[in-house]
Amino acid sequence: MSKHRYETVMFQELDWDGLGKRVAGGRIAFSVDVAKDDFYAALMSGPQTLEALVKWVHPEETRALIGCVSRLAQVAQVEVVMEPSGTYGDALRWQMIQSGLGVWPIAPKRVHDAAEVYDGVPSLHDAKAAYLIGRLHWEGVSQPWREAGAARRALLAQASLVELYKARHQAGANRLEAQLSRHWPEVLRVLGCKSITLARLLVEYGDAAHAAGDEARALMRRSGRSVLRAERIEAVLASARTTLGVPCVEAERCLVQELAGDVVQTAKRLHACERELARLVADDATVARLSEVV
């Protein structure tokens, strides 16, 4: 690549017909650097032969861009090469495949590691990344893309839901713990901020002053069932009567009730998502075997 200059043109300005004549009957890599909006691609007919660097705005111009690449594929073997990181390139990859074009992924680390190899400059920008992806593809480090089946995609989506609700549950428990540290710190030593029994107690009563009676004892027995020992229930009640915490004003008590309600509801949703994930894992023989090891 002469002087290693990464000059780029908008894809509409490229002479696609002239390019088709130059590469007719051969292979050409269309290597894409994925971004949120401004996509870059290198068109390379050999490991060191850069035909053009183009860019376009995704998704507004992507359909027209795919049309140009599809026309090129009528006279040459076009191989689309992309980094599989994130989700920003998924729509482009899907549309390329639907247009009958083959797609090859390149590991992002390979591109990062190659930043200084070919031009002696360690920096990595969009146009250069597109060139490196194409060159690495020509050197044989890529593999054809294998599209995940519907069952595997459902499993991955469900795993993402589990992670979402885990994060929400942890964040909610942290907010509740902060309030209890001010108003009822002793109860955290007995049950802990993630205790559903404690959250249910706080939804009902809100603060230590209202949670020191027989009704609170009965609620904890129902919630904790056989798992929550009687001495721990009594310890909660004793701490409610003797707490060093700052007494709640009514607005603070309502805040604690809302935070506790969020913990309860998020925990319910998390458990439901985990059960569904377990069901999906059991239906996938490969993942089920891996889950046993993990």
Coordinates of C-alpha atoms in Angstrom, one line a residue, residues 5-163:
R5 CA -2.1 6.4 3.2
Y6 CA -5.7 5.5 4.1
E7 CA -7.6 7.8 1.8
T8 CA -11.3 7.2 1.8
V9 CA -14.2 8.1 -0.5
M10 CA -17.9 7.9 0.0
F11 CA -19.2 4.7 -1.6
Q12 CA -21.3 6.6 -4.1
E13 CA -18.2 8.3 -5.5
L14 CA -16.5 5.0 -6.3
D15 CA -16.5 3.7 -9.9
W16 CA -18.0 0.3 -9.1
D17 CA -18.2 -0.6 -12.8
G18 CA -14.6 0.2 -13.3
L19 CA -13.7 -1.8 -10.3
G20 CA -15.7 -4.7 -11.6
K21 CA -13.8 -4.7 -14.8
R22 CA -10.4 -4.7 -13.0
V23 CA -11.3 -7.6 -10.7
A24 CA -13.5 -9.7 -13.0
G25 CA -13.1 -13.4 -12.5
G26 CA -11.0 -13.0 -9.3
R27 CA -11.5 -12.7 -5.6
I28 CA -12.0 -9.5 -3.7
A29 CA -12.3 -8.9 0.0
F30 CA -14.9 -6.4 1.2
S31 CA -13.5 -5.9 4.8
V32 CA -15.7 -3.8 7.1
D33 CA -14.8 -1.8 10.2
V34 CA -18.0 -1.6 12.1
A35 CA -19.1 1.4 14.1
K36 CA -22.4 2.9 15.3
D37 CA -23.0 5.2 12.3
D38 CA -20.0 5.7 10.0
F39 CA -18.9 2.4 8.5
Y40 CA -15.6 1.9 6.6
A41 CA -14.7 -0.8 4.2
A42 CA -11.6 -1.8 2.2
L43 CA -11.9 -3.5 -1.1
M44 CA -8.8 -5.6 -1.6
S45 CA -8.0 -7.9 -4.5
G46 CA -4.9 -9.3 -2.9
P47 CA -3.0 -9.3 0.4
Q48 CA -1.3 -6.0 -0.5
T49 CA -3.6 -4.8 -3.3
L50 CA -6.0 -2.1 -2.0
E51 CA -8.5 -1.2 -4.7
A52 CA -10.4 1.4 -2.6
L53 CA -11.4 2.5 0.8
V54 CA -15.1 3.5 1.1
K55 CA -17.3 4.7 3.9
W56 CA -21.1 5.1 4.3
V57 CA -23.6 6.0 7.0
H58 CA -25.4 3.1 8.6
P59 CA -28.3 2.2 8.3
E60 CA -29.5 5.0 6.0
E61 CA -27.1 4.1 3.1
T62 CA -26.5 0.5 3.9
R63 CA -29.1 -0.9 1.4
A64 CA -27.6 1.1 -1.4
L65 CA -24.1 0.0 -0.4
I66 CA -25.2 -3.7 -0.4
G67 CA -26.6 -3.2 -3.9
C68 CA -23.2 -2.0 -5.1
V69 CA -21.4 -5.0 -3.5
S70 CA -24.0 -7.4 -4.9
R71 CA -23.4 -6.1 -8.5
L72 CA -19.7 -6.5 -7.9
A73 CA -20.4 -10.1 -6.9
Q74 CA -21.8 -10.8 -10.3
V75 CA -18.4 -10.5 -11.9
A76 CA -16.0 -11.5 -9.0
Q77 CA -16.0 -13.7 -5.9
V78 CA -16.8 -11.2 -3.1
E79 CA -15.9 -12.2 0.4
V80 CA -17.3 -9.9 3.2
V81 CA -15.0 -9.8 6.2
M82 CA -16.1 -8.3 9.6
E83 CA -15.2 -8.2 13.3
P84 CA -17.9 -10.1 15.2
S85 CA -17.7 -7.8 18.2
G86 CA -20.9 -6.3 19.7
T87 CA -24.1 -6.0 17.8
Y88 CA -23.7 -3.0 15.6
G89 CA -22.6 -5.0 12.6
D90 CA -25.2 -7.7 12.9
A91 CA -27.8 -6.1 10.6
L92 CA -25.2 -5.6 7.9
R93 CA -24.0 -9.2 8.2
W94 CA -27.5 -10.5 8.0
Q95 CA -28.3 -8.5 4.9
M96 CA -25.1 -9.5 3.3
I97 CA -25.9 -13.2 3.9
Q98 CA -29.5 -12.7 2.6
S99 CA -28.0 -11.2 -0.5
G100 CA -26.1 -14.4 -1.1
L101 CA -22.7 -13.1 0.0
G102 CA -20.3 -15.1 2.1
V103 CA -19.2 -13.6 5.4
W104 CA -16.0 -14.3 7.3
P105 CA -15.3 -13.0 10.9
I106 CA -11.9 -11.7 12.1
A107 CA -11.1 -11.7 15.8
P108 CA -10.8 -8.1 17.1
K109 CA -7.6 -9.0 18.9
R110 CA -5.9 -10.1 15.7
V111 CA -6.7 -6.6 14.2
H112 CA -5.4 -4.9 17.3
D113 CA -2.2 -6.9 17.4
A114 CA -1.6 -6.2 13.7
A115 CA -1.9 -2.4 14.1
E116 CA 1.9 -1.8 13.9
V117 CA 2.9 -4.7 11.8
Y118 CA 2.3 -3.4 8.3
D119 CA 3.0 0.4 8.5
G120 CA 5.1 0.7 11.7
V121 CA 2.5 2.9 13.3
P122 CA 0.7 1.6 16.5
S123 CA -2.4 3.8 16.0
L124 CA -5.6 2.3 14.8
H125 CA -8.3 4.3 13.1
D126 CA -11.4 3.2 11.1
A127 CA -9.9 3.2 7.6
K128 CA -6.8 1.5 8.8
A129 CA -8.8 -1.1 10.7
A130 CA -10.7 -1.9 7.5
Y131 CA -7.5 -2.4 5.6
L132 CA -6.0 -4.6 8.3
I133 CA -9.2 -6.8 8.4
G134 CA -8.9 -7.3 4.6
R135 CA -5.2 -8.1 4.7
L136 CA -5.6 -10.6 7.6
H137 CA -8.4 -12.3 5.6
W138 CA -6.1 -12.6 2.6
E139 CA -3.5 -14.2 4.8
G140 CA -5.9 -16.9 5.8
V141 CA -6.7 -16.1 9.5
S142 CA -10.5 -16.0 9.0
Q143 CA -13.1 -18.7 8.9
P144 CA -16.6 -18.7 7.2
W145 CA -19.3 -17.3 9.5
R146 CA -21.5 -19.9 11.1
E147 CA -25.0 -18.5 11.9
A148 CA -26.4 -19.5 15.3
G149 CA -29.6 -21.5 15.1
A150 CA -32.9 -20.2 16.6
A151 CA -32.5 -22.4 19.8
R152 CA -29.0 -21.1 20.5
R153 CA -30.1 -17.5 19.9
A154 CA -33.0 -18.0 22.3
L155 CA -30.6 -19.3 24.9
L156 CA -28.2 -16.4 24.5
A157 CA -31.1 -13.9 24.8
Q158 CA -32.3 -15.6 27.9
A159 CA -28.8 -15.5 29.4
S160 CA -28.7 -11.8 28.7
L161 CA -32.0 -11.4 30.6
V162 CA -30.6 -13.2 33.6
E163 CA -27.6 -10.9 33.6

